[in-house]
């Protein structure tokens, strides 16, 4: 903690999941960093790419299976429509606490100075083109590029 | 605690936010801005007036809300107050620090 007096200068957030709760966790942390005067960048890889995919980003769901905190029996959570229902209910609650939708949240992040990167390997694997992603994505980069961007004092990395 | 600024004695909390808005005036704001290494322009004053208005209405402040205010967009808000805009701008405006995560 002696480095830079423990001060956090930049958050490098890796988003690898597309479940709504994980995407929002990454967004809130990135935005919260900017609000405190901390720089923030987000690297979307694997399913995390869905959060910046034009056609998919507004259709993210909460996970009703394999998520004990939902307090729904797994067999019921697996029934058709359960994910949509749980997502609908969660979005209603999010609205009450003034949480924006995925698209609007991304606009807020970009306006706040958050840089967004997409993972090249995952892009190739899912056969995505850069045009499939929102225009605010700075670039498609390799993991090595991401590490280079993460160099410096007071930089913290977070995997979601 | 007490603090002397712009020839006035003001009461602030441990984070430097005014605890009594009646002690605020433009010269106090200018001094607080200087502490934040800012020089206030007419655009800063527009934002300050908006924040004070919202506070008077007891309406909770967030970055999203400021962005939708029609007074300033989020990009300009960050350009005007580059380091922690909501925290800095409310401090200069003499109102409490918003307890907002968004």
PDB file of C-alpha atoms in Angstrom, chain B residues 21-22 24 48-61 65 93-96:
ATOM      1  CA  UNK B  21     -25.809  27.334   3.312  1.00  0.00           C
ATOM      2  CA  UNK B  22     -26.551  30.863   4.548  1.00  0.00           C
ATOM      3  CA  UNK B  24     -22.339  30.750   1.134  1.00  0.00           C
ATOM      4  CA  UNK B  48     -23.861  25.707  -9.555  1.00  0.00           C
ATOM      5  CA  UNK B  49     -27.220  27.502  -9.728  1.00  0.00           C
ATOM      6  CA  UNK B  50     -28.888  24.326 -11.039  1.00  0.00           C
ATOM      7  CA  UNK B  51     -27.402  22.180  -8.249  1.00  0.00           C
ATOM      8  CA  UNK B  52     -28.498  24.668  -5.598  1.00  0.00           C
ATOM      9  CA  UNK B  53     -32.016  24.727  -7.049  1.00  0.00           C
ATOM     10  CA  UNK B  54     -32.273  20.944  -6.988  1.00  0.00           C
ATOM     11  CA  UNK B  55     -30.971  20.875  -3.438  1.00  0.00           C
ATOM     12  CA  UNK B  56     -33.602  23.428  -2.392  1.00  0.00           C
ATOM     13  CA  UNK B  57     -36.238  21.114  -3.840  1.00  0.00           C
ATOM     14  CA  UNK B  58     -34.764  18.225  -1.802  1.00  0.00           C
ATOM     15  CA  UNK B  59     -34.308  16.314  -4.990  1.00  0.00           C
ATOM     16  CA  UNK B  60     -31.443  13.780  -4.863  1.00  0.00           C
ATOM     17  CA  UNK B  61     -28.585  14.515  -7.255  1.00  0.00           C
ATOM     18  CA  UNK B  65     -29.851  13.542 -13.380  1.00  0.00           C
ATOM     19  CA  UNK B  93     -22.144  25.268  -4.505  1.00  0.00           C
ATOM     20  CA  UNK B  94     -22.171  25.048  -0.698  1.00  0.00           C
ATOM     21  CA  UNK B  95     -24.569  22.104  -0.581  1.00  0.00           C
ATOM     22  CA  UNK B  96     -24.050  18.615   0.941  1.00  0.00           C
TER      23      UNK B  96
END
